[in-house]
Amino acid sequence: MYKVGIVGGTGYTGVELMRLLSAHPQVMLTAVTSRGNAGMPVSEMFPSLRGVVDLEFTEPDPERLAECDVVFFATPHGTAMESVPELLGRGVRVIDLGPDFRLRDAATWSRWYKLEHSCPELLDEAVYGLPELYREKIRTARLVANPGCYPTCTLLAVMPLLERGLIATSRLIVDAKSGVSGAGRQAQVRTLLCEAGENFAAYGLPGHRHHPEISQELRQIAKQDVELVFVPHLVPMIRGMETTIYAELTRGDVDLQELYERRYASETFVDVLPAGAVPDTKSVVGTNMCRIAVHRSGKTVIVLAVIDNLTKGASGQAVQNMNLMLGLEETLGLQAAALVP
Amino acid sequence: MYKVGIVGGTGYTGVELMRLLSAHPQVMLTAVTSRGNAGMPVSEMFPSLRGVVDLEFTEPDPERLAECDVVFFATPHGTAMESVPELLGRGVRVIDLGPDFRLRDAATWSRWYKLEHSCPELLDEAVYGLPELYREKIRTARLVANPGCYPTCTLLAVMPLLERGLIATSRLIVDAKSGVSGAGRQAQVRTLLCEAGENFAAYGLPGHRHHPEISQELRQIAKQDVELVFVPHLVPMIRGMETTIYAELTRGDVDLQELYERRYASETFVDVLPAGAVPDTKSVVGTNMCRIAVHRSGKTVIVLAVIDNLTKGASGQAVQNMNLMLGLEETLGLQAAALVP
Amino acid sequence: MYKVGIVGGTGYTGVELMRLLSAHPQVMLTAVTSRGNAGMPVSEMFPSLRGVVDLEFTEPDPERLAECDVVFFATPHGTAMESVPELLGRGVRVIDLGPDFRLRDAATWSRWYKLEHSCPELLDEAVYGLPELYREKIRTARLVANPGCYPTCTLLAVMPLLERGLIATSRLIVDAKSGVSGAGRQAQVRTLLCEAGENFAAYGLPGHRHHPEISQELRQIAKQDVELVFVPHLVPMIRGMETTIYAELTRGDVDLQELYERRYASETFVDVLPAGAVPDTKSVVGTNMCRIAVHRSGKTVIVLAVIDNLTKGASGQAVQNMNLMLGLEETLGLQAAALVP
Amino acid sequence: MYKVGIVGGTGYTGVELMRLLSAHPQVMLTAVTSRGNAGMPVSEMFPSLRGVVDLEFTEPDPERLAECDVVFFATPHGTAMESVPELLGRGVRVIDLGPDFRLRDAATWSRWYKLEHSCPELLDEAVYGLPELYREKIRTARLVANPGCYPTCTLLAVMPLLERGLIATSRLIVDAKSGVSGAGRQAQVRTLLCEAGENFAAYGLPGHRHHPEISQELRQIAKQDVELVFVPHLVPMIRGMETTIYAELTRGDVDLQELYERRYASETFVDVLPAGAVPDTKSVVGTNMCRIAVHRSGKTVIVLAVIDNLTKGASGQAVQNMNLMLGLEETLGLQAAALVP
């Protein structure tokens, strides 16, 4: 049994991590920290974990965390970068679910997060934790930057097209929709049931923080800049994310269905739907799956992809990365079917 | 045109008041106050009021409020009692949607609201604003204490039985359910969409603040103490309230259907459903209606009642009271049908 | 008072029409038909209309309908075209909320609706009931084809750009999202709360029936073919529709904000939001408003528009058309503010 | 590995069974029947099961079912009783999630289900599958009648009080609330998102079919008749059930908290909350847990209990029963934590 810890366990990615890790056959959760709630039983804040997680929240004590094989950071931006260097120095491997190590360029990071980066030297070392793209690097990484939910759902959807140079890079339109849990567990008016319920709107215009992250990886895949138009929307539901992506095909003679099926044939967590189908978010709730469908309208290719923003979009992918880093079966603890209805 | 003002216009009862008053043919809204948002256009906070309410939030300036014929307080407990005496002194009539003047006994008020009452001398004068019970007193009142949502939905449901002494007063069970808007527009974790959505639970045990208010009025109607068991629940929806009430019949020979129909024959805002029917909250959304059905199971009478907690349960009833106080048609501005679906 | 009738009053556009017409000061609803429910009181099916609509559903009797000044059809495709010719012949003016008269070309209609059109000669006469585009023709029309919800929300959003030739017509992307009421009140599995709730997905690919309707009107406005990519999605909420539209600007020097504000300066039911804002569907629930915001990302213009699919997207627009046809104030009966929260 | 089959796999209890059984380490699902969908891949109807259940729906062929160790019936009333005798005769053990074998009295069954019972001789043999009450009998049963959701949530809540004779049997009030999935996956108007969403109402008055089932078991536990007042309500959410139960204490000197904790000390699937707490349905979503809290108001005891209506209220309890019948660990395949948020 490997020992794992969570720094910042009171948010939605934290409780999702605890749900997944408590069912994982090869790891033992030994520490969950929360500065504001140290001493409170985890199951008092989350009654769903009564009888499942028998820990109290603790202060983020480096001594205790140093005993872990892997530590997850489920913290807002700017927190992980303060503690990660010490933990790495003590031989702990780290998976950061926040954005501190996702951008390779410190200046870009500072511009978007309005903060100086405290350990820019780690940006090069950190591996972007999208296994479908960087699996081999993840296996040996000390520090994995777990991708954002929008980037995960977008990159998996366009990767097959960009890798083969089949779409124009002059304009990629990503119309994205997220359940409200993506906004976190902080008390705020706009995510109250009475505000976000029975409501639909775009947000984050002109610029969402996932924009530079998506752009960076699009460039990696395409080997050139991709002009991204990205509009996220808030959906009146708890979990789930969908992206509808529009791009211009540069060649008309490609069998898109076959392309996608081949690209993802050996990926357990990417499911290419049959031609003509459309994915719905409910079919992936609570799972690490990404389901994708590809359609065409004239010269425009339309790719539809869904994930659970808290699972494949955050904590599930983090567990997938942990499995890779520990040399375990990649799917361990991630095989439950979606909760339907 | 009468001039009206609202103190505390940024909550859900405030915006509901503005919706109703802006459509009222005989009043003009001249002031909406908010300490924290003075200077902001009302329609910037509430885009639904663009083109409808062309005011800015202002500081609660007594001079300006004193020009109003009626001032509504849509404030948390403890606020109205600080300002009401001065306004009354200047000849303004006041309707308080908060709880400051609902309890006739200052000691009881202090016990439940953990605060000394600053003008207990007004508790006797204040009229409890349930028109179906106190219509004549309301017409001439200077100060109306607008009832809480649970008390409104409960009292209308049991009034016919208690007035006639048909049920045991030794135990009245009120199982009440409210939409989340009853909890207000404050940022708090428990009313986030991700917490209150797809969830159902009781709350407020062992004692909800509407308990003493309901008890007080039950005693008024029954002319004796009534032992109240009151359990409120939170329903994953925005608007609407239902009470299911259980009492023991002391006589078996009463035609309950006829009793209710007769009692409410002349009440525009109380609708007794046909025998066998069951009311649903959707049928009253956005309206000032209370729909009631009465059933029997052995010696137990079961009364089901629904209101919109923000309309008949708050702002609509406040407008009904205002109409009475100004000598206007009681239904003015309150006749729109429910929004269905 | 004008007499009006509704053919097909048991669906969501029917009950919304009844809500609006019952509050309209210049019309009297005299007939509501339903083949399957003749004899049932309207308020038995819709308790929200108790005390508001005191009619029974009747068979669609031409004699009775012929006494109306205006008859609304709120029926599935293929129904109105069977009865409209006779009603027109008897001097009744007709507003069809269904699709029977929206397409000017009978062959196109037949292809999309899999049915021969029974009165193609009326397709030329019928006026497409988008007042912001065809106001003068509507005033004198005998037969108005009330637009679909997606076309309304799309056309209002792009009209200013297309009229001025500011965007490329080679690709217009409309990513549209609708509340579930757009699917109607028929019993079907996919719109059950347990299927559509907490779920998000595209639908209608490869081709939704509103596609040819939007294309037809885009061509009218642009005076040339516009290549439309249209992907509708189902949102887990009852009312509301949003379109996010992407187009390529052909000129970089236009003040888009000023363009939209000027275009809609005299339109009561189109509200151009301040620069930088984003419209949400809740702000228009139950109203006839369309709120629009225009953004830019490089050479791409992004237009966001919201309506209530049942009001401006159906029954509200039908009442607006009726007002025009009867020479009444265009906004009569349509001025209530949105229900918020 | 044991072989199991499901008769009637297209409803919500069917898909929940498949979710649970596919993750169960000791069973293999070998047949899922559906008369109407024979030949269709299960994962085409339920995309959540792509890669999880690799079967097609088949006709309910007794030969094939006879190869199973256990067959589950997830069918409407009247179906199981036609096939169960034959399967039992062939040595198959049966768990019926429907109501065919829940009532011990054939005449009562016929009165409530408006149908003659076709094998009344099995009613005596069938074991009521509430393990917390009949564990030992279930282990050896050939035929288990899996309890209804309301009975499960009610009986677990009152069992400790009734077993000890601590409450008056002259009136037990059960105010019950269920998510919409309890109504099944049939296309019907009243459970459409637009009807049941943002709505709350009682239903099933004067008599719900779970009434005689609850009464029968109350009598078993109390050794006398218990006068039950049972009012179910529909909650606008997908999964989850809550009961708030009111009874009169016949003794005042009992430590209720201690009573409940002791009664359920060895029950894995019943969780007694700490004194003062209140259970919410979200904390049990997707799990086989029942969480209970006990409160007192004067002489009235108030018991609050929550379950997931599809899991502990149906398919999870069925798996629990299967584990007992097969001599497996009772909790096998049922240990996942609730999906939160």
Coordinates of C-alpha atoms in Angstrom, one line a residue, chain A residues 37 125 219 297 320:
Chain A
N37 CA -10.5 23.3 9.5
E125 CA 10.4 20.0 -15.1
R219 CA 0.8 24.6 -30.1
S297 CA -21.1 20.1 -42.0
Q320 CA -4.8 8.1 -13.4

